[in-house]
Amino acid sequence: MPDDVAIVREQISIANRMLANEGILDAFGHVSMRHPNNPKRFFISRHRAPKLVAPSDVLEFTLDAKPVVPTDVRLYGEMVIHSCIYEARPDVNAVCHHHAPTILPYCISGMELKPIYHLGATMGAHVPFWDSRDDFGDTALVVVKPEEGRSLAKALGKNWTVLMRRHGATVAGTDLPQLVFRTIYTCVNAGLQSQAHAHGHVGALTAAEAEKAREYNLRPGPIQRAWDYWMRRLNESEALIAASGGLKPAPAKGASQKSARSRNAKTSARGGRRKRTR
Amino acid sequence: MPDDVAIVREQISIANRMLANEGILDAFGHVSMRHPNNPKRFFISRHRAPKLVAPSDVLEFTLDAKPVVPTDVRLYGEMVIHSCIYEARPDVNAVCHHHAPTILPYCISGMELKPIYHLGATMGAHVPFWDSRDDFGDTALVVVKPEEGRSLAKALGKNWTVLMRRHGATVAGTDLPQLVFRTIYTCVNAGLQSQAHAHGHVGALTAAEAEKAREYNLRPGPIQRAWDYWMRRLNESEALIAASGGLKPAPAKGASQKSARSRNAKTSARGGRRKRTR
Amino acid sequence: MPDDVAIVREQISIANRMLANEGILDAFGHVSMRHPNNPKRFFISRHRAPKLVAPSDVLEFTLDAKPVVPTDVRLYGEMVIHSCIYEARPDVNAVCHHHAPTILPYCISGMELKPIYHLGATMGAHVPFWDSRDDFGDTALVVVKPEEGRSLAKALGKNWTVLMRRHGATVAGTDLPQLVFRTIYTCVNAGLQSQAHAHGHVGALTAAEAEKAREYNLRPGPIQRAWDYWMRRLNESEALIAASGGLKPAPAKGASQKSARSRNAKTSARGGRRKRTR
Amino acid sequence: MPDDVAIVREQISIANRMLANEGILDAFGHVSMRHPNNPKRFFISRHRAPKLVAPSDVLEFTLDAKPVVPTDVRLYGEMVIHSCIYEARPDVNAVCHHHAPTILPYCISGMELKPIYHLGATMGAHVPFWDSRDDFGDTALVVVKPEEGRSLAKALGKNWTVLMRRHGATVAGTDLPQLVFRTIYTCVNAGLQSQAHAHGHVGALTAAEAEKAREYNLRPGPIQRAWDYWMRRLNESEALIAASGGLKPAPAKGASQKSARSRNAKTSARGGRRKRTR
């Protein structure tokens, strides 16, 4: 059991860095997994950019988004995105929230995102659009209160991807490799749909095509092949960084990180010595 | 003779990695070559991402898409794309199937892809559009059955490039360097045509211009110059990876690959311990 | 006090290289900070590309854009962009001027740049458009005279970002990390707004949403998280360069820089032996 | 004198690799310089991709495009682009021909390329459009005959940049750093103009603005600053490659080059053992 948890911590940190390496996540966004042995718990990193997430950053949470072990490290503000989906969807075991540049135009224009080629069919037949104004009026457009998380989970419904007006997308998977696959190819589909729109015409897959293509591409073979590819790319990026000396692929609290922080603390001194919650 | 085969294996693995390095292939797509001494046979990699293909991954197949030496490794699902074109077109000795991001908008919008500048003329005067619905109705949009492969080869006809609705493109060449050249510059042409379309007007090359430009650019000189360029870029990428330690340019079943696989196997444990066909 | 200045020099050089590393600055553009202990002074690099700025390049200036210590090194031509904003805006402690490729289309087309998603709200509710023709008629489109600097500062007014017709943008911050955050996410917003425009519709955030999202994202937590991310990326780029030998991350007047200069001096010999002001 | 020539050879090879490193040149395109001591001669590389050009590849030519020292190495087919411009324009000392992806849409759509921001003004007030059909009817769209070169030089006239229908652009400079600066910022301008066009409106610089901005940016200071920046980027790329072992930055006829060639020669064996002119 402790071994299972170690694997989950490692897998979450890999998925974070993999999606950062593929340009889906930048300073923001996060990936979580449900506890392999306790469906009432899930794991997610403490508050930091996905590219920087190490296994030791990954903490355990209850489904009301509280850390199982009390902590004073800074946590993500939008934990309820994850907890509320795990609560509402027993079939979901992995969740990603992101602001990918191919997806955001849809969140802004309101144009419908739809599967328009075979690999894109993995997003699901329908992608609902969550408008926070419907339930909450004017907000900061983030999902921080339990009722906001529940509203989003309700909008997701039985689907696998939900767009969030003026904010980003949240993606669900039955497991982590499926989640990563769906997240990446939904983004590719989004970019292609925009380009086809510029050609002047974007027809639809037939419903049966979308269903068949989804089934075909979510088989273990294609998912494994793609995972191996993204893992290789991540391994290569991180090996290069490691070889260039000093910077470990996924330092928890290494020297370089500390020095960046201390330099920065000094920087903001003139600007008001603001306190950093950690 | 065994030497010729060794060269073919190496060349196929290089072309896979070269086209991945140039952004044409990602986790999917594949490159094949006809057997240099037996026109009833061809070579293609086992099931893996093009960037990862090593010479030892390349296997020999008959023109009914069966491996010459029985194997239990996982094979590509779309082998018939290659076998059926080799069957139908004795003049073709190399084939690439891909989902390049510059090409897919045409497969989605239905806008005609056409040679609109001198290097793009190498795609051929006409690029047919294959719609799988014509012969097969609703499918997963892939080409896995012999009759699907034959239908695609028929659509290709005497041309050198065929678009596949909602899926990608298949490109043919008289030899591998020509195939790589045509594949890359057809993608460049596609991107430029989309941009010129956004300017509001895309006129055509005259038929004679297209013919003359095709002939000029498919001479050995330009093809060799471009091949040297892409090879240099690939060599540089792979030398850097090799120098960063541990990851060999084209490992067959090396340690890093194995560990990625085993980590991943663990990952999917919670999600249902799905079996990986290899 | 001398220590504070050393930190400022280092911070300015980091911000220059960080924004270059993120594709905001190229050969041109610059970043400055107000003196931490003397509001009538500010620091900015001598005349060189942002990617090349080292702490020792950073010099101290008065608010009439004169170097505190007389120097014969070449200085930026557009110093008054910075001095005039520090003069007009006591709450501003850091300024960036740039020509980012996502922003320039707005400076050319005149399309209004506006916050259209949560992180973009950090640009401020309103982004004024400065047209140098209003006060000065035909110019070289740069800001080199004190009156041009004052005109620009007036156009900025109480806002945080100002577009400059046919030229670029100038961004202000209460401190350096806020400045970097606003600069980068304003550029991301600009790119997304263009893409949403291509979808055919770009609605607006409500005024209250823009205000709440700005407040939320300008808290220390998100700014620190993003700063750590960009710092890591910069550290990795520079460690790699350093490891490849000879080229130090931020050489002041190192060997490689010198040799590039001397080679170049030779180059221009034939073309007229033009004199280089340094 | 022999020293001057050595510098020219080095400078041409640097400019080729610099423009390749900045994405202007790919497998094709070339850069030349007039002989510093003999205006009836110019230097250009033998036939190879710009990224691969070493000083030893650079050969001397007469203004009728013949090598001064007879050679059996393969030469560029489009030498007359350079020779005819040097013949017609005594004020031009450096020429670049390229197919940059930002420029080609204009060569295809026929949309006018014009200076639309301050740095773009360096392209010159007017960019003529050369249509090879006017003088020659249907061709392969390349410039290989002396009369084609003269026609292009005539189209260039007193300007500094000429677009070539369905082919690319040719750029002239009074010296090499100016040429590189103009080439790169004309491409940036082209990309920005396309984006502004997508916004729906692209107004013009006033004639006086274009003139003043051109003068301002073609001073030695800005050109040197940009050259230092691109040189640093090139040095970093090449140092990294060199450090990764075996591949020298600019090998003339090194091992890796030879092996790529021999592998390729073997590749094409099956496809018809075509002869490579070198």
Coordinates of N, CA and C in Angstrom, one line a residue, chain D residues 87-214:
Chain D
E87 N 25.9 43.4 -60.6 CA 26.2 44.1 -61.9 C 25.4 45.4 -62.0
A88 N 24.1 45.3 -61.6 CA 23.2 46.5 -61.8 C 23.3 47.5 -60.7
R89 N 23.8 47.1 -59.5 CA 23.7 48.0 -58.4 C 25.1 48.1 -57.7
P90 N 25.9 49.1 -58.1 CA 27.2 49.2 -57.5 C 27.1 49.5 -56.0
D91 N 26.0 50.0 -55.5 CA 25.9 50.3 -54.1 C 25.6 49.1 -53.2
V92 N 25.3 48.0 -53.8 CA 24.9 46.8 -53.1 C 26.2 45.9 -52.9
N93 N 26.4 45.5 -51.7 CA 27.6 44.7 -51.4 C 27.3 43.3 -50.7
A94 N 26.0 43.1 -50.5 CA 25.6 41.8 -49.9 C 24.1 41.5 -50.4
V95 N 23.9 40.2 -50.7 CA 22.6 39.8 -51.2 C 22.1 38.5 -50.5
C96 N 20.8 38.4 -50.2 CA 20.3 37.2 -49.6 C 19.0 36.8 -50.4
H97 N 19.0 35.5 -50.8 CA 17.8 35.0 -51.5 C 17.2 34.0 -50.5
H98 N 15.9 34.1 -50.2 CA 15.3 33.2 -49.3 C 13.8 32.9 -49.6
H99 N 13.3 31.8 -48.9 CA 11.9 31.4 -49.0 C 11.2 31.4 -47.6
A100 N 11.4 32.5 -46.9 CA 10.9 32.5 -45.5 C 9.4 32.3 -45.4
P101 N 8.9 31.5 -44.4 CA 7.5 31.2 -44.3 C 6.6 32.4 -44.1
T102 N 7.2 33.5 -43.5 CA 6.3 34.7 -43.3 C 6.2 35.5 -44.6
I103 N 7.1 35.4 -45.5 CA 7.2 36.1 -46.8 C 6.4 35.4 -47.9
L104 N 6.5 34.1 -47.9 CA 5.9 33.4 -49.0 C 4.4 33.6 -49.2
P105 N 3.6 33.8 -48.2 CA 2.2 34.1 -48.4 C 1.9 35.3 -49.3
Y106 N 2.8 36.3 -49.2 CA 2.7 37.5 -50.1 C 3.0 37.1 -51.5
C107 N 4.0 36.2 -51.7 CA 4.4 35.8 -53.1 C 3.3 34.9 -53.7
I108 N 2.4 34.4 -52.9 CA 1.3 33.5 -53.4 C 0.0 34.3 -53.6
S109 N -0.3 35.1 -52.6 CA -1.6 35.9 -52.6 C -1.5 37.1 -53.4
G110 N -0.3 37.7 -53.6 CA -0.2 38.9 -54.3 C -0.5 40.1 -53.4
M111 N -0.8 39.9 -52.1 CA -1.0 41.1 -51.2 C 0.3 41.9 -51.1
E112 N 0.1 43.2 -51.1 CA 1.3 44.0 -51.1 C 2.0 43.9 -49.7
L113 N 3.3 43.7 -49.8 CA 4.1 43.8 -48.5 C 4.6 45.2 -48.3
K114 N 4.3 45.8 -47.2 CA 4.7 47.2 -47.0 C 5.2 47.4 -45.5
P115 N 6.0 48.4 -45.3 CA 6.5 48.7 -44.0 C 5.3 49.1 -43.1
I116 N 5.0 48.3 -42.0 CA 3.8 48.7 -41.2 C 4.2 48.9 -39.8
Y117 N 5.5 48.9 -39.5 CA 5.9 49.3 -38.1 C 7.4 49.8 -38.2
H118 N 7.9 50.4 -37.2 CA 9.2 51.1 -37.3 C 10.3 50.2 -37.8
L119 N 10.5 49.0 -37.2 CA 11.6 48.2 -37.7 C 11.4 47.7 -39.1
G120 N 10.2 47.4 -39.5 CA 9.9 47.0 -40.8 C 10.2 48.0 -41.9
A121 N 10.3 49.3 -41.5 CA 10.6 50.3 -42.4 C 11.9 50.1 -43.1
T122 N 12.8 49.3 -42.5 CA 14.1 49.0 -43.1 C 14.0 48.2 -44.4
M123 N 12.8 47.7 -44.7 CA 12.7 46.9 -46.0 C 12.8 47.9 -47.2
G124 N 12.6 49.2 -46.9 CA 12.5 50.2 -48.0 C 11.1 50.6 -48.2
A125 N 10.9 51.8 -48.8 CA 9.5 52.3 -48.9 C 8.7 51.5 -49.8
H126 N 9.2 50.8 -50.8 CA 8.5 50.1 -51.8 C 9.1 48.7 -52.0
V127 N 8.3 47.7 -52.0 CA 8.8 46.3 -52.3 C 8.2 45.9 -53.6
P128 N 8.9 45.9 -54.7 CA 8.3 45.5 -56.0 C 8.0 44.0 -56.0
F129 N 7.1 43.6 -56.9 CA 6.7 42.2 -57.1 C 7.1 41.7 -58.5
W130 N 8.1 40.7 -58.5 CA 8.5 40.2 -59.8 C 7.7 39.0 -60.2
D131 N 7.1 39.1 -61.4 CA 6.4 38.0 -61.9 C 7.1 37.4 -63.1
S132 N 7.7 36.2 -63.0 CA 8.5 35.7 -64.0 C 7.8 35.5 -65.3
R133 N 6.4 35.4 -65.2 CA 5.6 35.2 -66.5 C 5.7 36.4 -67.4
D134 N 5.9 37.5 -66.8 CA 5.9 38.7 -67.7 C 6.9 38.6 -68.8
D135 N 8.1 38.2 -68.4 CA 9.2 38.1 -69.4 C 9.4 36.7 -70.0
F136 N 9.0 35.7 -69.2 CA 9.4 34.3 -69.6 C 8.3 33.3 -69.7
G137 N 7.1 33.7 -69.5 CA 6.0 32.8 -69.5 C 6.1 31.7 -68.5
D138 N 5.7 30.5 -68.8 CA 5.8 29.4 -67.8 C 7.2 28.9 -67.6
T139 N 7.7 28.9 -66.4 CA 9.0 28.4 -66.0 C 8.9 27.5 -64.8
A140 N 10.0 27.0 -64.3 CA 10.1 26.3 -63.1 C 10.1 27.2 -61.9
L141 N 9.9 28.5 -62.1 CA 9.8 29.6 -61.1 C 11.1 29.9 -60.5
V142 N 12.2 29.4 -61.0 CA 13.5 29.7 -60.4 C 14.2 30.6 -61.4
V143 N 15.4 31.1 -60.9 CA 16.1 32.2 -61.6 C 17.5 31.6 -62.0
V144 N 17.6 31.0 -63.2 CA 18.8 30.3 -63.5 C 19.5 30.8 -64.7
K145 N 18.8 31.5 -65.6 CA 19.4 32.0 -66.8 C 19.8 33.5 -66.6
P146 N 20.9 33.9 -67.3 CA 21.3 35.3 -67.1 C 20.2 36.3 -67.4
E147 N 19.4 36.0 -68.4 CA 18.3 37.0 -68.7 C 17.2 37.0 -67.5
E148 N 17.1 35.8 -66.9 CA 16.2 35.8 -65.7 C 16.8 36.7 -64.6
G149 N 18.1 36.5 -64.4 CA 18.7 37.3 -63.3 C 18.6 38.8 -63.6
R150 N 18.8 39.1 -64.9 CA 18.7 40.6 -65.2 C 17.3 41.1 -65.1
S151 N 16.4 40.3 -65.4 CA 15.0 40.7 -65.3 C 14.6 40.9 -63.8
L152 N 15.1 40.1 -62.9 CA 14.9 40.2 -61.5 C 15.6 41.5 -61.0
A153 N 16.8 41.7 -61.4 CA 17.6 42.9 -61.0 C 16.9 44.2 -61.4
K154 N 16.3 44.1 -62.6 CA 15.6 45.2 -63.1 C 14.3 45.5 -62.3
A155 N 13.7 44.4 -61.9 CA 12.5 44.6 -61.0 C 12.8 45.2 -59.7
L156 N 14.0 44.7 -59.1 CA 14.4 45.3 -57.9 C 14.6 46.8 -58.0
G157 N 15.2 47.2 -59.1 CA 15.4 48.6 -59.4 C 16.3 49.3 -58.3
K158 N 15.8 50.4 -57.8 CA 16.5 51.1 -56.7 C 16.1 50.7 -55.4
N159 N 15.2 49.7 -55.3 CA 14.7 49.2 -54.0 C 15.7 48.3 -53.3
W160 N 15.3 47.7 -52.2 CA 16.2 46.9 -51.4 C 15.6 45.5 -51.2
T161 N 14.4 45.3 -51.5 CA 13.7 44.0 -51.3 C 12.8 43.8 -52.5
V162 N 12.8 42.6 -53.1 CA 11.9 42.2 -54.2 C 11.3 40.9 -53.9
L163 N 9.9 40.9 -54.1 CA 9.2 39.6 -53.9 C 9.2 38.9 -55.3
M164 N 9.3 37.6 -55.2 CA 9.3 36.8 -56.4 C 8.1 35.9 -56.4
R165 N 7.2 36.0 -57.4 CA 5.9 35.3 -57.4 C 6.2 33.8 -57.2
R166 N 5.4 33.2 -56.3 CA 5.4 31.8 -56.0 C 6.8 31.2 -55.7
H167 N 7.7 32.0 -55.2 CA 9.0 31.5 -55.0 C 9.7 32.0 -53.7
G168 N 9.8 33.3 -53.5 CA 10.5 33.8 -52.3 C 10.8 35.3 -52.4
A169 N 11.9 35.7 -51.8 CA 12.3 37.1 -51.9 C 13.8 37.2 -52.1
T170 N 14.2 38.3 -52.6 CA 15.7 38.6 -52.6 C 15.9 40.0 -52.0
V171 N 16.9 40.1 -51.2 CA 17.1 41.2 -50.3 C 18.6 41.7 -50.6
A172 N 18.7 43.0 -50.6 CA 20.1 43.6 -50.9 C 20.5 44.5 -49.7
G173 N 21.8 44.7 -49.5 CA 22.3 45.5 -48.4 C 23.5 46.2 -48.8
T174 N 23.8 47.3 -48.2 CA 25.1 48.0 -48.5 C 26.3 47.2 -47.8
D175 N 26.0 46.5 -46.8 CA 26.9 45.6 -46.2 C 26.2 44.4 -45.5
L176 N 27.0 43.5 -45.0 CA 26.4 42.3 -44.6 C 25.5 42.4 -43.3
P177 N 25.9 43.2 -42.3 CA 25.1 43.4 -41.1 C 23.8 44.1 -41.5
Q178 N 23.8 45.0 -42.4 CA 22.6 45.7 -42.8 C 21.7 44.7 -43.5
L179 N 22.3 43.9 -44.4 CA 21.5 42.9 -45.1 C 20.8 41.9 -44.1
V180 N 21.5 41.4 -43.1 CA 20.9 40.5 -42.2 C 19.8 41.2 -41.4
F181 N 20.0 42.4 -41.0 CA 19.0 43.2 -40.3 C 17.8 43.4 -41.1
R182 N 18.0 43.8 -42.3 CA 16.8 44.0 -43.2 C 16.0 42.7 -43.5
T183 N 16.8 41.7 -43.7 CA 16.2 40.4 -44.0 C 15.3 39.9 -42.9
I184 N 15.8 40.0 -41.7 CA 15.1 39.5 -40.5 C 13.9 40.4 -40.2
Y185 N 14.1 41.7 -40.2 CA 12.9 42.5 -39.8 C 11.9 42.7 -40.9
T186 N 12.3 42.4 -42.1 CA 11.3 42.4 -43.2 C 10.4 41.2 -43.0
C187 N 11.0 40.1 -42.6 CA 10.2 38.9 -42.3 C 9.3 39.1 -41.1
V188 N 9.8 39.7 -40.0 CA 8.9 40.0 -38.8 C 7.8 40.9 -39.3
N189 N 8.1 41.9 -40.1 CA 7.0 42.8 -40.6 C 6.0 42.1 -41.4
A190 N 6.4 41.1 -42.2 CA 5.5 40.4 -43.0 C 4.5 39.6 -42.1
G191 N 5.1 38.9 -41.1 CA 4.2 38.2 -40.2 C 3.2 39.1 -39.5
L192 N 3.7 40.2 -39.0 CA 2.8 41.2 -38.3 C 1.7 41.7 -39.2
Q193 N 2.1 42.0 -40.5 CA 1.1 42.5 -41.4 C 0.0 41.5 -41.6
S194 N 0.4 40.2 -41.7 CA -0.6 39.2 -41.9 C -1.5 39.1 -40.7
Q195 N -1.0 39.3 -39.5 CA -1.8 39.2 -38.3 C -2.7 40.4 -38.2
A196 N -2.2 41.6 -38.6 CA -3.0 42.8 -38.5 C -4.1 42.7 -39.6
H197 N -3.8 42.1 -40.7 CA -4.8 41.9 -41.7 C -5.9 41.1 -41.2
A198 N -5.6 40.1 -40.4 CA -6.6 39.2 -39.8 C -7.5 40.0 -38.8
H199 N -6.9 41.1 -38.2 CA -7.7 42.0 -37.4 C -8.7 42.8 -38.2
G200 N -8.5 42.8 -39.5 CA -9.5 43.5 -40.3 C -9.0 44.8 -40.9
H201 N -7.8 45.3 -40.5 CA -7.4 46.6 -40.9 C -5.9 46.8 -40.8
V202 N -5.3 47.2 -42.0 CA -3.9 47.5 -41.9 C -3.6 48.8 -42.6
G203 N -3.6 49.8 -41.8 CA -3.3 51.2 -42.3 C -1.8 51.3 -42.7
A204 N -1.4 52.4 -43.2 CA 0.0 52.5 -43.6 C 0.7 53.5 -42.7
L205 N 2.1 53.3 -42.7 CA 2.9 54.4 -42.2 C 2.8 55.6 -43.1
T206 N 2.9 56.8 -42.6 CA 3.0 57.9 -43.6 C 4.4 57.7 -44.3
A207 N 4.5 58.4 -45.4 CA 5.8 58.3 -46.2 C 6.9 58.8 -45.3
A208 N 6.7 59.9 -44.6 CA 7.7 60.5 -43.8 C 8.1 59.6 -42.6
E209 N 7.1 59.0 -42.0 CA 7.4 58.0 -40.9 C 8.3 56.9 -41.4
A210 N 7.9 56.4 -42.6 CA 8.7 55.2 -43.1 C 10.1 55.7 -43.4
E211 N 10.3 56.8 -43.9 CA 11.6 57.4 -44.2 C 12.4 57.6 -42.9
K212 N 11.8 58.2 -41.9 CA 12.5 58.5 -40.7 C 12.8 57.2 -39.9
A213 N 11.9 56.3 -39.9 CA 12.1 55.1 -39.1 C 13.2 54.2 -39.8
R214 N 13.2 54.3 -41.1 CA 14.3 53.5 -41.8 C 15.6 54.1 -41.5

